Coordinates of C-alpha atoms in Angstrom, one line a residue:
Chain A
M423 CA 51.1 119.5 121.3
D424 CA 52.1 118.1 124.6
I425 CA 52.7 114.8 122.9
F426 CA 55.2 116.7 120.4
L427 CA 56.8 118.4 123.3
Q428 CA 57.2 114.7 124.9
Q429 CA 58.6 113.4 122.0
V430 CA 61.0 115.8 121.6
I431 CA 62.4 116.1 125.2
N432 CA 62.9 111.7 124.1
A433 CA 64.5 112.6 120.8
L434 CA 66.7 115.1 122.5
V435 CA 68.1 112.1 124.8
V436 CA 68.7 109.7 121.9
G437 CA 69.9 112.7 119.9
T438 CA 72.6 112.7 122.7
F439 CA 73.7 109.5 122.3
Y440 CA 73.7 110.1 118.7
G441 CA 75.9 113.1 119.1
L442 CA 78.7 111.8 121.3
I443 CA 79.7 108.8 118.6
A444 CA 79.1 111.1 116.1
L445 CA 82.1 113.0 117.5
G446 CA 84.6 110.3 117.4
Y447 CA 83.3 109.5 114.0
S448 CA 83.6 113.2 113.0
M449 CA 87.4 113.4 115.1
V450 CA 88.8 110.5 113.6
Y451 CA 88.0 111.4 110.5
G452 CA 88.8 115.3 110.6
I453 CA 92.7 114.1 111.6
I454 CA 93.4 111.0 109.6
R455 CA 90.1 111.0 106.9
L456 CA 89.6 107.5 107.9
L457 CA 86.1 106.6 108.3
N458 CA 86.4 104.5 111.3
F459 CA 83.7 101.4 110.7
A460 CA 84.6 100.2 114.1
H461 CA 83.5 103.0 116.3
G462 CA 80.1 102.0 116.9
D463 CA 81.5 98.9 118.4
L464 CA 83.8 100.8 120.7
F465 CA 80.0 102.2 121.8
M466 CA 79.2 98.7 122.4
L467 CA 82.6 97.9 124.3
G468 CA 82.0 101.1 126.2
A469 CA 78.2 99.6 127.4
F470 CA 79.6 96.3 128.4
A471 CA 82.5 97.6 130.4
G472 CA 80.3 99.5 132.4
F473 CA 78.0 96.6 132.8
S474 CA 81.1 94.7 134.1
V475 CA 81.7 97.1 136.4
L476 CA 78.3 97.9 138.0
S477 CA 77.9 94.1 138.2
L478 CA 80.6 94.0 141.0
F479 CA 78.2 96.1 143.1
T480 CA 75.6 94.5 144.8
G481 CA 72.6 96.2 146.3
Q482 CA 72.3 99.8 145.7
V483 CA 74.7 100.8 142.9
G484 CA 75.0 105.0 143.5
F485 CA 76.0 107.6 141.9
I486 CA 80.0 106.3 142.9
G487 CA 79.0 103.0 141.3
I488 CA 78.0 105.3 138.0
G489 CA 81.1 107.5 138.0
L490 CA 83.2 104.7 138.5
A491 CA 81.4 102.8 135.6
L492 CA 81.7 105.6 133.4
I493 CA 85.7 105.7 134.2
V494 CA 86.5 102.8 133.8
S495 CA 84.5 102.4 130.5
V496 CA 86.3 105.4 129.1
L497 CA 89.5 103.8 130.1
V498 CA 89.2 100.8 128.5
V499 CA 87.5 101.5 125.7
G500 CA 89.7 104.4 124.9
L501 CA 92.8 102.0 125.3
I502 CA 91.2 100.0 122.9
G503 CA 90.5 102.2 120.2
L504 CA 94.0 103.1 120.5
G505 CA 95.3 99.9 120.0
V506 CA 92.5 99.1 117.2
E507 CA 94.6 102.5 115.7
R508 CA 98.1 101.2 116.1
I509 CA 97.6 97.4 115.5
A510 CA 95.0 97.6 113.0
Y511 CA 95.1 100.9 111.2
R512 CA 98.8 102.0 111.4
P513 CA 100.8 99.9 109.6
L514 CA 98.5 100.9 106.3
I515 CA 98.8 104.3 107.0
K516 CA 102.6 104.1 107.4
K517 CA 102.4 102.0 104.1
K518 CA 99.9 104.4 102.1
S519 CA 97.4 101.9 101.4
P520 CA 94.3 102.8 99.3
K521 CA 91.2 103.8 101.0
L522 CA 89.9 100.8 99.9
N523 CA 91.9 98.6 102.1
L524 CA 91.5 101.2 104.7
L525 CA 87.9 100.5 104.5
I526 CA 88.0 97.0 104.5
T527 CA 90.5 96.3 107.5
A528 CA 87.7 98.7 109.4
V529 CA 84.9 96.4 108.2
G530 CA 86.9 93.4 109.7
V531 CA 87.6 95.1 113.2
S532 CA 84.0 95.9 113.7
L533 CA 83.3 91.9 112.9
A534 CA 85.8 91.2 115.3
I535 CA 84.8 93.2 118.3
E536 CA 81.6 92.6 117.9
Y537 CA 82.2 88.8 117.9
A538 CA 84.8 88.8 120.6
V539 CA 82.3 90.4 122.6
M540 CA 79.4 88.0 121.7
L541 CA 82.2 85.1 122.7
S542 CA 82.4 86.7 126.5
Y543 CA 79.6 87.5 127.0
G544 CA 76.6 85.5 124.9
P545 CA 74.9 86.6 121.9
S546 CA 71.4 87.3 124.3
F547 CA 70.6 90.8 125.4
R548 CA 72.2 91.7 128.8
V549 CA 69.9 93.7 131.6
Y550 CA 71.6 96.4 132.9
P551 CA 72.7 95.8 136.8
I552 CA 71.2 99.0 137.2
Q553 CA 67.9 100.7 138.0
L554 CA 67.4 103.9 138.6
P555 CA 63.8 105.6 139.8
N556 CA 62.0 106.9 137.2
T557 CA 61.1 109.7 138.8
G558 CA 61.1 113.4 137.4
F559 CA 59.3 116.5 137.5
H560 CA 56.9 118.2 135.2
I561 CA 56.3 121.5 132.7
G562 CA 53.0 121.9 132.0
D563 CA 52.6 118.2 131.1
V564 CA 55.6 117.3 129.6
K565 CA 57.5 115.0 132.0
I566 CA 61.7 115.1 131.6
T567 CA 63.1 112.3 134.3
Y568 CA 66.1 113.0 136.2
I569 CA 67.6 110.8 134.3
Q570 CA 67.2 112.7 131.1
L571 CA 67.9 115.7 132.7
G572 CA 71.3 114.2 133.9
I573 CA 72.4 113.1 130.5
I574 CA 71.6 115.9 129.1
L575 CA 73.4 118.4 131.5
F576 CA 76.4 115.7 131.3
T577 CA 76.8 116.3 128.0
I578 CA 76.5 119.6 127.7
L579 CA 79.4 119.5 130.2
I580 CA 81.5 117.3 127.9
M581 CA 80.8 119.3 124.5
I582 CA 82.1 122.6 126.9
F583 CA 85.3 120.6 127.6
L584 CA 85.8 119.4 124.3
Q585 CA 85.4 122.6 122.8
L586 CA 87.7 124.1 125.4
F587 CA 90.1 121.0 124.7
I588 CA 90.4 121.9 120.9
H589 CA 90.4 125.3 120.9
K590 CA 92.1 126.4 123.6
S591 CA 94.9 123.9 124.7
I592 CA 98.3 123.5 122.3
Y593 CA 97.4 119.5 122.2
G594 CA 93.7 120.9 120.4
K595 CA 96.1 122.9 118.6
A596 CA 98.5 120.1 117.6
M597 CA 95.3 117.9 116.7
R598 CA 93.9 121.0 114.1
S599 CA 97.3 121.6 112.4
I600 CA 97.2 117.7 111.7
A601 CA 93.7 117.8 110.5
I602 CA 95.1 120.9 107.7
D603 CA 98.4 119.2 106.9
D604 CA 100.0 116.5 108.8
T605 CA 103.3 116.5 107.1
A606 CA 104.0 120.3 107.6
T607 CA 102.7 119.6 111.4
S608 CA 105.2 116.8 111.5
L609 CA 108.1 118.9 109.9
M610 CA 107.4 121.4 113.5
G611 CA 108.6 118.5 115.7
I612 CA 105.4 117.0 116.6
P613 CA 104.4 113.5 116.8
V614 CA 101.7 113.3 114.4
H615 CA 100.8 109.5 115.4
R616 CA 101.0 110.1 119.1
F617 CA 98.1 112.9 118.7
I618 CA 96.1 110.4 116.1
G619 CA 96.5 107.9 118.6
L620 CA 94.9 110.7 121.2
T621 CA 92.3 110.9 118.6
F622 CA 91.8 107.9 118.5
F623 CA 91.7 107.5 122.6
M624 CA 89.5 110.4 122.9
G625 CA 86.6 109.0 120.1
S626 CA 86.8 105.9 121.9
G627 CA 86.1 107.4 125.5
L628 CA 82.7 109.3 124.2
A629 CA 81.6 106.3 122.5
A630 CA 81.9 105.0 125.9
V631 CA 80.5 107.5 127.6
A632 CA 77.8 107.1 125.4
G633 CA 77.8 103.3 126.0
V634 CA 77.4 103.0 129.8
M635 CA 74.8 106.0 129.6
D636 CA 72.6 104.2 126.6
G637 CA 72.6 100.9 129.1
I638 CA 71.7 103.1 131.9
Y639 CA 68.9 104.7 130.0
Y640 CA 67.3 101.6 128.2
G641 CA 68.4 99.0 130.6
Q642 CA 69.6 96.3 128.0
I643 CA 72.4 95.6 126.0
N644 CA 73.6 93.1 123.1
F645 CA 76.6 92.5 121.2
L646 CA 75.2 93.8 117.8
M647 CA 73.8 97.1 119.3
G648 CA 76.9 99.3 118.2
F649 CA 76.3 97.8 114.4
L650 CA 72.6 99.9 113.8
F651 CA 73.6 102.9 116.6
G652 CA 76.9 103.5 114.8
L653 CA 75.4 103.5 111.7
K654 CA 73.2 106.3 112.3
A655 CA 75.5 108.1 114.0
F656 CA 78.0 108.4 111.4
T657 CA 74.4 109.6 109.7
A658 CA 74.6 112.2 112.3
A659 CA 77.9 113.6 111.7
V660 CA 77.3 113.7 108.0
I661 CA 73.9 115.7 108.9
G662 CA 75.8 117.9 111.1
G663 CA 79.4 118.0 108.7
I664 CA 81.9 115.2 108.5
G665 CA 85.0 116.8 110.6
S666 CA 82.9 119.6 112.6
V667 CA 82.4 118.8 116.1
N668 CA 79.8 121.2 116.7
G669 CA 78.1 119.6 113.7
A670 CA 78.4 116.4 115.3
M671 CA 76.2 117.0 118.1
L672 CA 74.2 118.9 116.1
G673 CA 73.5 116.2 113.6
G674 CA 73.3 114.0 116.5
L675 CA 70.0 116.2 117.9
V676 CA 68.6 116.4 114.4
L677 CA 68.7 112.9 113.4
G678 CA 67.0 112.1 116.8
I679 CA 64.2 114.6 117.0
V680 CA 63.8 114.0 112.7
E681 CA 63.6 109.7 113.9
T682 CA 61.2 110.3 117.0
L683 CA 59.0 112.2 115.2
G684 CA 59.0 109.3 112.4
T685 CA 58.3 107.1 114.8
V686 CA 55.4 108.7 116.2
Y687 CA 53.4 110.0 113.0
V688 CA 54.8 107.3 110.2
G689 CA 55.3 103.9 112.4
G690 CA 58.0 102.2 114.3
E691 CA 59.0 99.9 111.8
W692 CA 60.1 102.5 109.3
K693 CA 62.2 103.9 112.0
D694 CA 65.5 103.3 110.3
V695 CA 65.0 103.2 106.2
F696 CA 63.8 106.8 107.4
A697 CA 67.4 107.7 109.3
F698 CA 69.0 105.8 106.1
G699 CA 66.8 107.7 103.9
I700 CA 68.2 111.0 105.4
L701 CA 71.7 109.7 105.4
I702 CA 71.4 109.1 101.2
L703 CA 69.9 112.4 100.8
F704 CA 72.2 114.4 102.5
L705 CA 75.4 112.5 101.0
V706 CA 73.9 113.1 97.4
L707 CA 72.5 116.7 98.2
K708 CA 74.6 118.1 100.6
P709 CA 77.7 116.4 101.7
T710 CA 79.5 119.2 103.5
G711 CA 76.3 118.7 106.2
L712 CA 75.2 122.1 107.7
L713 CA 78.5 122.8 109.2
G714 CA 80.9 121.6 107.3
E715 CA 83.3 123.2 105.3
A716 CA 83.9 121.8 101.9
V717 CA 86.7 119.0 101.6
N718 CA 88.2 118.0 98.0
E719 CA 89.5 114.6 97.6
R720 CA 92.8 114.3 96.0
V721 CA 92.9 111.2 94.0
Chain B
M1402 CA 96.4 92.8 78.3
N1403 CA 95.9 89.2 76.2
T1404 CA 95.7 86.8 79.5
P1405 CA 96.4 83.1 77.8
F1406 CA 93.3 81.7 79.2
L1407 CA 93.5 78.5 77.8
K1408 CA 97.0 77.9 76.7
N1409 CA 98.6 78.6 80.6
K1410 CA 98.6 76.0 83.1
S1411 CA 95.1 74.3 80.8
F1412 CA 95.8 70.8 82.2
L1413 CA 94.9 72.5 85.8
Y1414 CA 91.9 74.3 84.6
I1415 CA 90.7 71.1 83.0
L1416 CA 91.3 69.2 85.9
L1417 CA 89.3 71.3 87.9
F1418 CA 86.6 71.1 85.6
I1419 CA 86.4 67.7 85.5
V1420 CA 86.2 67.6 89.6
M1421 CA 83.5 70.3 89.8
I1422 CA 81.5 68.0 87.7
A1423 CA 82.3 65.1 89.9
I1424 CA 81.6 66.3 92.9
P1425 CA 78.2 65.3 93.1
L1426 CA 78.9 61.7 91.5
I1427 CA 81.4 61.1 94.5
T1428 CA 80.8 62.7 97.5
N1429 CA 77.1 62.4 99.4
R1430 CA 74.0 65.2 99.7
Y1431 CA 76.1 67.3 101.7
W1432 CA 78.9 67.8 100.0
T1433 CA 77.0 68.5 97.1
D1434 CA 75.5 71.0 98.8
V1435 CA 78.4 72.7 100.6
A1436 CA 79.3 72.8 96.6
S1437 CA 76.2 74.4 95.4
T1438 CA 76.8 77.2 98.3
A1439 CA 80.1 77.4 97.0
M1440 CA 78.7 77.8 93.6
F1441 CA 76.6 80.8 94.4
Y1442 CA 79.5 82.3 96.5
I1443 CA 81.8 82.4 93.6
L1444 CA 78.8 84.2 91.3
L1445 CA 78.5 86.7 94.0
A1446 CA 82.1 87.5 94.6
L1447 CA 82.6 87.7 90.6
G1448 CA 79.9 90.3 90.6
L1449 CA 81.2 91.8 93.4
N1450 CA 84.6 91.7 91.8
I1451 CA 83.4 94.1 89.3
I1452 CA 82.7 96.6 91.4
V1453 CA 85.3 96.1 94.3
G1454 CA 88.1 94.7 92.8
Y1455 CA 88.1 96.4 88.4
A1456 CA 86.8 99.4 89.0
G1457 CA 88.0 100.1 92.9
L1458 CA 84.6 101.0 94.2
L1459 CA 83.7 99.5 97.9
D1460 CA 80.0 98.1 98.5
L1461 CA 79.1 97.3 101.6
G1462 CA 75.4 96.6 100.6
Y1463 CA 75.9 94.1 98.1
S1464 CA 73.4 91.7 99.2
A1465 CA 70.6 94.0 98.3
F1466 CA 71.1 93.2 94.5
F1467 CA 71.1 89.6 95.6
A1468 CA 67.6 90.0 97.6
V1469 CA 66.2 92.1 94.7
G1470 CA 66.8 88.6 92.5
S1471 CA 65.5 86.7 95.0
Y1472 CA 62.3 88.4 96.1
T1473 CA 61.6 89.1 92.1
T1474 CA 61.9 85.0 91.7
G1475 CA 60.2 84.3 95.0
I1476 CA 57.4 86.3 93.9
L1477 CA 57.0 85.7 90.7
T1478 CA 56.9 82.3 90.3
T1479 CA 54.9 82.1 93.6
Q1480 CA 51.9 84.6 93.0
F1481 CA 51.9 85.1 89.5
G1482 CA 53.2 81.6 88.4
V1483 CA 55.3 82.9 86.3
S1484 CA 58.1 80.5 84.5
F1485 CA 61.5 80.6 86.5
W1486 CA 63.8 81.4 83.4
I1487 CA 61.3 84.7 82.9
S1488 CA 62.1 85.3 86.3
I1489 CA 65.6 85.2 86.8
F1490 CA 66.3 87.4 83.7
L1491 CA 63.6 90.0 85.0
G1492 CA 65.2 89.7 88.7
A1493 CA 69.1 90.3 86.7
I1494 CA 67.5 93.5 85.4
F1495 CA 65.6 94.6 87.8
A1496 CA 68.9 94.1 89.8
T1497 CA 70.5 96.2 87.2
V1498 CA 67.5 98.9 87.0
L1499 CA 68.2 99.5 91.1
G1500 CA 72.2 99.3 90.5
V1501 CA 71.8 102.2 88.1
L1502 CA 69.5 104.1 89.9
I1503 CA 71.2 104.1 92.8
G1504 CA 74.9 104.5 91.3
I1505 CA 73.6 107.9 89.3
P1506 CA 73.2 110.0 92.2
T1507 CA 76.4 108.2 94.2
L1508 CA 79.2 107.1 92.5
R1509 CA 80.3 111.0 92.4
L1510 CA 80.6 110.6 95.9
R1511 CA 83.8 110.3 97.9
S1512 CA 85.2 106.3 98.1
D1513 CA 84.4 105.8 101.8
Y1514 CA 80.8 107.9 101.3
L1515 CA 79.9 105.5 98.7
A1516 CA 80.7 102.0 101.0
I1517 CA 78.5 104.2 103.7
V1518 CA 75.8 105.3 101.5
T1519 CA 75.6 101.5 100.0
L1520 CA 75.6 99.9 103.5
G1521 CA 72.6 102.1 104.2
F1522 CA 70.8 101.3 101.0
G1523 CA 71.6 97.3 101.8
E1524 CA 69.6 97.9 105.2
I1525 CA 66.7 99.6 103.4
I1526 CA 66.2 97.0 101.3
R1527 CA 66.5 94.8 103.8
L1528 CA 64.2 96.4 106.1
I1529 CA 61.3 97.1 103.3
A1530 CA 61.6 93.0 102.7
N1531 CA 61.3 92.7 106.8
N1532 CA 58.6 95.1 106.8
S1533 CA 55.9 94.9 103.1
K1534 CA 53.5 92.8 102.7
F1535 CA 54.2 91.7 99.4
T1536 CA 57.5 90.2 100.5
G1537 CA 56.2 88.5 103.2
G1538 CA 57.4 90.3 106.3
A1539 CA 60.0 88.9 108.3
S1540 CA 58.7 85.5 107.6
G1541 CA 59.5 85.3 104.2
I1542 CA 58.4 83.8 101.0
Y1543 CA 58.3 79.2 100.8
G1544 CA 57.0 77.1 98.8
I1545 CA 59.1 78.1 95.5
P1546 CA 59.0 76.0 92.7
K1547 CA 61.7 74.5 90.9
P1548 CA 62.9 75.6 87.8
K1549 CA 61.7 73.2 84.4
I1550 CA 62.4 72.7 80.9
G1551 CA 59.2 71.4 79.4
S1552 CA 58.5 68.5 81.3
F1553 CA 61.9 68.2 82.7
V1554 CA 62.3 69.6 86.3
F1555 CA 65.6 70.4 87.9
Q1556 CA 64.1 68.4 91.1
S1557 CA 67.2 67.1 92.9
N1558 CA 70.3 69.0 94.3
V1559 CA 72.5 67.6 91.5
L1560 CA 70.8 68.6 89.0
L1561 CA 70.3 72.2 90.6
Y1562 CA 74.2 72.2 90.9
Y1563 CA 75.2 71.5 87.4
L1564 CA 72.9 74.7 86.8
M1565 CA 74.6 76.8 89.0
F1566 CA 77.9 75.2 87.6
I1567 CA 76.4 76.6 84.1
F1568 CA 76.0 79.6 85.2
V1569 CA 79.0 80.0 87.0
L1570 CA 81.5 78.9 84.1
L1571 CA 78.9 81.4 82.1
A1572 CA 79.6 84.1 84.5
I1573 CA 83.6 83.6 84.4
F1574 CA 83.7 83.6 80.6
V1575 CA 81.7 86.9 80.7
I1576 CA 83.8 88.4 83.2
W1577 CA 86.9 87.3 82.0
R1578 CA 86.4 88.7 78.8
L1579 CA 84.9 92.2 80.5
G1580 CA 88.0 92.3 82.0
N1581 CA 90.9 91.7 79.3
S1582 CA 88.2 94.3 76.9
R1583 CA 88.5 97.7 76.7
V1584 CA 85.8 98.4 79.3
G1585 CA 87.8 96.5 81.6
R1586 CA 91.2 98.7 81.2
A1587 CA 89.0 101.6 81.4
W1588 CA 87.8 100.3 85.1
K1589 CA 91.5 99.8 86.0
Y1590 CA 92.5 102.8 85.0
I1591 CA 89.7 104.6 87.0
R1592 CA 90.6 102.4 89.9
E1593 CA 94.5 103.2 89.9
D1594 CA 94.0 107.2 88.9
E1595 CA 90.6 108.5 88.3
D1596 CA 91.9 112.0 87.4
A1597 CA 94.2 111.1 85.0
A1598 CA 91.5 108.5 83.1
E1599 CA 89.3 111.5 82.9
A1600 CA 92.0 113.2 81.4
M1601 CA 92.6 110.5 79.0
G1602 CA 88.8 110.8 77.9
V1603 CA 87.9 107.9 79.9
N1604 CA 84.0 108.7 81.2
G1605 CA 84.2 107.7 85.0
L1606 CA 80.9 108.2 85.6
Y1607 CA 80.0 106.0 82.7
Y1608 CA 82.5 103.3 83.6
K1609 CA 81.7 103.1 87.4
L1610 CA 77.8 103.1 86.6
L1611 CA 78.7 100.2 84.4
A1612 CA 80.5 98.5 86.9
Y1613 CA 78.0 99.1 89.1
G1614 CA 75.2 98.1 86.9
L1615 CA 76.7 94.8 85.6
G1616 CA 78.0 93.8 89.6
A1617 CA 74.3 94.5 90.2
M1618 CA 73.3 92.0 87.3
F1619 CA 75.6 89.1 88.7
G1620 CA 73.9 90.0 92.2
G1621 CA 70.4 89.6 90.9
L1622 CA 71.1 86.3 89.0
A1623 CA 73.0 84.4 91.9
G1624 CA 69.7 85.6 93.9
S1625 CA 67.1 84.1 91.7
L1626 CA 69.1 80.9 92.1
F1627 CA 69.4 81.4 95.5
A1628 CA 65.4 81.1 95.3
V1629 CA 65.2 78.7 93.4
K1630 CA 68.1 76.5 95.5
M1631 CA 66.4 77.3 98.8
S1632 CA 62.9 77.2 97.9
A1633 CA 62.5 79.4 100.9
I1634 CA 63.8 83.2 101.5
A1635 CA 63.8 85.3 104.5
P1636 CA 64.8 88.8 105.1
E1637 CA 68.0 87.3 107.4
S1638 CA 69.6 86.1 104.5
F1639 CA 70.5 89.4 103.3
G1640 CA 71.7 91.3 106.3
F1641 CA 75.1 93.5 106.6
M1642 CA 76.8 90.0 107.2
Q1643 CA 76.2 88.6 103.9
S1644 CA 77.4 91.5 101.9
A1645 CA 80.6 91.3 104.7
M1646 CA 80.9 87.5 103.6
I1647 CA 81.2 88.6 99.8
L1648 CA 83.2 91.1 100.6
L1649 CA 85.7 88.9 102.3
A1650 CA 85.6 86.0 99.4
V1651 CA 86.6 89.2 97.5
V1652 CA 89.1 90.7 99.3
L1653 CA 90.7 86.9 100.6
G1654 CA 91.7 85.1 97.3
G1655 CA 92.9 87.6 94.8
I1656 CA 90.8 91.5 94.6
G1657 CA 90.7 91.7 91.1
R1658 CA 91.5 88.6 89.7
I1659 CA 89.1 85.9 89.0
S1660 CA 91.0 83.0 89.8
G1661 CA 91.7 85.1 93.3
V1662 CA 87.7 85.8 93.5
I1663 CA 87.4 82.0 93.1
L1664 CA 89.9 80.7 95.6
G1665 CA 88.3 83.5 98.0
A1666 CA 84.5 82.0 97.6
V1667 CA 85.9 78.6 98.2
L1668 CA 87.6 79.5 101.4
V1669 CA 84.3 81.3 102.9
I1670 CA 82.5 78.3 102.3
L1671 CA 85.1 75.9 103.1
L1672 CA 86.5 77.5 106.6
P1673 CA 83.3 77.4 107.8
E1674 CA 83.2 73.7 107.3
A1675 CA 86.8 73.0 108.8
M1676 CA 85.9 74.9 111.9
R1677 CA 82.8 73.3 113.1
S1678 CA 83.9 72.4 116.4
F1679 CA 84.6 76.1 117.2
S1680 CA 81.7 77.5 115.0
D1681 CA 80.9 80.4 117.7
W1682 CA 84.5 81.3 116.5
R1683 CA 83.6 81.9 113.0
I1684 CA 82.8 85.3 112.4
F1685 CA 85.7 86.6 114.8
L1686 CA 88.2 85.0 113.0
F1687 CA 87.3 86.0 109.8
G1688 CA 87.6 89.4 111.1
V1689 CA 90.3 88.9 112.3
L1690 CA 91.2 87.8 109.0
L1691 CA 90.3 90.7 107.1
V1692 CA 92.6 92.5 109.1
L1693 CA 95.7 90.1 108.7
T1694 CA 95.1 90.0 104.9
M1695 CA 94.9 94.1 104.6
I1696 CA 98.0 94.3 106.5
F1697 CA 100.3 91.4 105.2
R1698 CA 98.9 90.5 101.9
P1699 CA 96.7 93.5 100.9
N1700 CA 96.3 91.9 97.1
G1701 CA 95.0 88.8 98.1
L1702 CA 96.4 84.9 98.9
W1703 CA 96.7 84.8 95.4
P1704 CA 97.4 87.9 93.6
S1705 CA 98.8 88.2 90.3
K1706 CA 102.4 89.6 89.6
K1707 CA 100.7 92.3 87.1
E1708 CA 98.3 93.8 89.3
T1709 CA 100.8 93.9 92.1
E1710 CA 103.3 96.1 90.3
E1711 CA 100.2 97.7 89.2
M1712 CA 99.3 98.4 92.8
D1713 CA 102.8 99.1 93.7
D1714 CA 102.1 102.9 93.2
P1715 CA 100.2 104.2 95.9
E1716 CA 97.8 106.9 96.2
P1717 CA 97.9 109.3 98.9
L1718 CA 96.1 108.6 102.0
K1719 CA 95.0 111.9 102.6
G1720 CA 92.6 113.8 100.6
G1721 CA 91.7 117.1 100.9
S1722 CA 93.9 120.0 101.5
K1723 CA 91.6 121.6 103.7
S1724 CA 89.1 121.1 106.6
V1725 CA 89.0 121.1 110.4
V1726 CA 88.5 119.1 113.5
S1727 CA 86.9 122.2 115.2

């Protein structure tokens, strides 16, 4: 039972990563119905941006260093996400291209980002330039490290902020309105494309936060880490109900727990098969997810 | 819809045919190998073109079918002593069955969900190949015997090249006929407007399944040929990059058009050869190329006029009327 609880704690941390990335998928999908295939790579970019910032520090990296890494990473990756939308997606959206073309573009963006990072940072794993003490506290026999606690608390903060932003601010209102009907929204004088850009910026920033935290937590990063992680985060978004912010977080936690338990009881090499199996099952049996609303595709 | 295949530009096609026959005779072993690889990609791209180009379904896990064909031939010929000809037949059947099985539940899904499901499915197949004993695990299968008829063995690369050339010609003929048949018209109708097609009595799911199964079959065939050509296979040949390269071949040349797809496949093979001195940039440039193609030439480098007109009528990007970001 203690092993079980310990695994659940570990799963929660992985789940928050999935959840944070899934948020970006969900927000972008909710607003323009685009499956931003390159989203996982923005997570990877976030990890590398944090890597570059933390590499500047010599000696002990304190909370200031981590904070700086997070802020720079969010800004850089957010702007890159904005750029991707502006350069790659917007021309197609304005031309009202078929969905197939948008998806293929997204695959291209994903490959370009991955291998641009490979060209600049090299193909091998890089060790994250920060060593946090592995100390923590015990509840019974279950150990929770301060890093884990920090990651979970920080994610909760982000979630609260996001809820307030989407439901209480006028910007969030505009975003929700575009998701319902973009034409009507633009007739109300709202600059639709600027808000689509904002959504991309926020989604990318959230992925960047997850990237930096992932680097700190696991200690090493690689240019291909976003592919698998992105795919799983998409799974999380689907489990929770794509388009739903709370669902994305819930889906991330569910996937994290299922996957971790699968690793313990079935074997680590089948972990990914497990995750993709769940993805396919959900898409086939309950495509609206746990918290999503029914979406009709108008052909 | 009757495309004059031989009447129009027949001179060009005959010239191309002669060049393809002559390649192993006038060039060295290296270029024969490049040409053989191009043959596979043509076969794979033609198969994927049925799914993506004709029926308009995005498949990001096409290498799964390729893997099934390869492993069927690999396992049957090395462990059970089955003849290559039986194994290629079985490989194609297995791939088709798998395609239909995965297609039945998933082809009802929204188009972008389908892309992700196929991607996940492709990864599952690769992981199974990587983790199972009967597939040889991460090191794969080696020592796959060359095909033979009676005592005649397709030992040399040149003979294998011609074998693949025959398969490619057959595939071109079959797919060209399919594209211009009643079935092909149904696919194009579904691609352009599925609801209208259904209203006209075209059974959407049936034709989509047909496209998926047939596409899978060609993937399986190419896989079997790949296994005997390389004589060793490993799971890493069947990853997402493979699927992405095949997709690039289909998209780059001229989606939905046989000559365009062939051009695309040849380009995907030749570009890395041309970029040998800066090969690290290869995949990065491919990604950029995909994006640029979609923005500036959405129907590929060599689209047909008819196709361009058909595609000028855009479908709305935004689907549902009801959905909330909350």
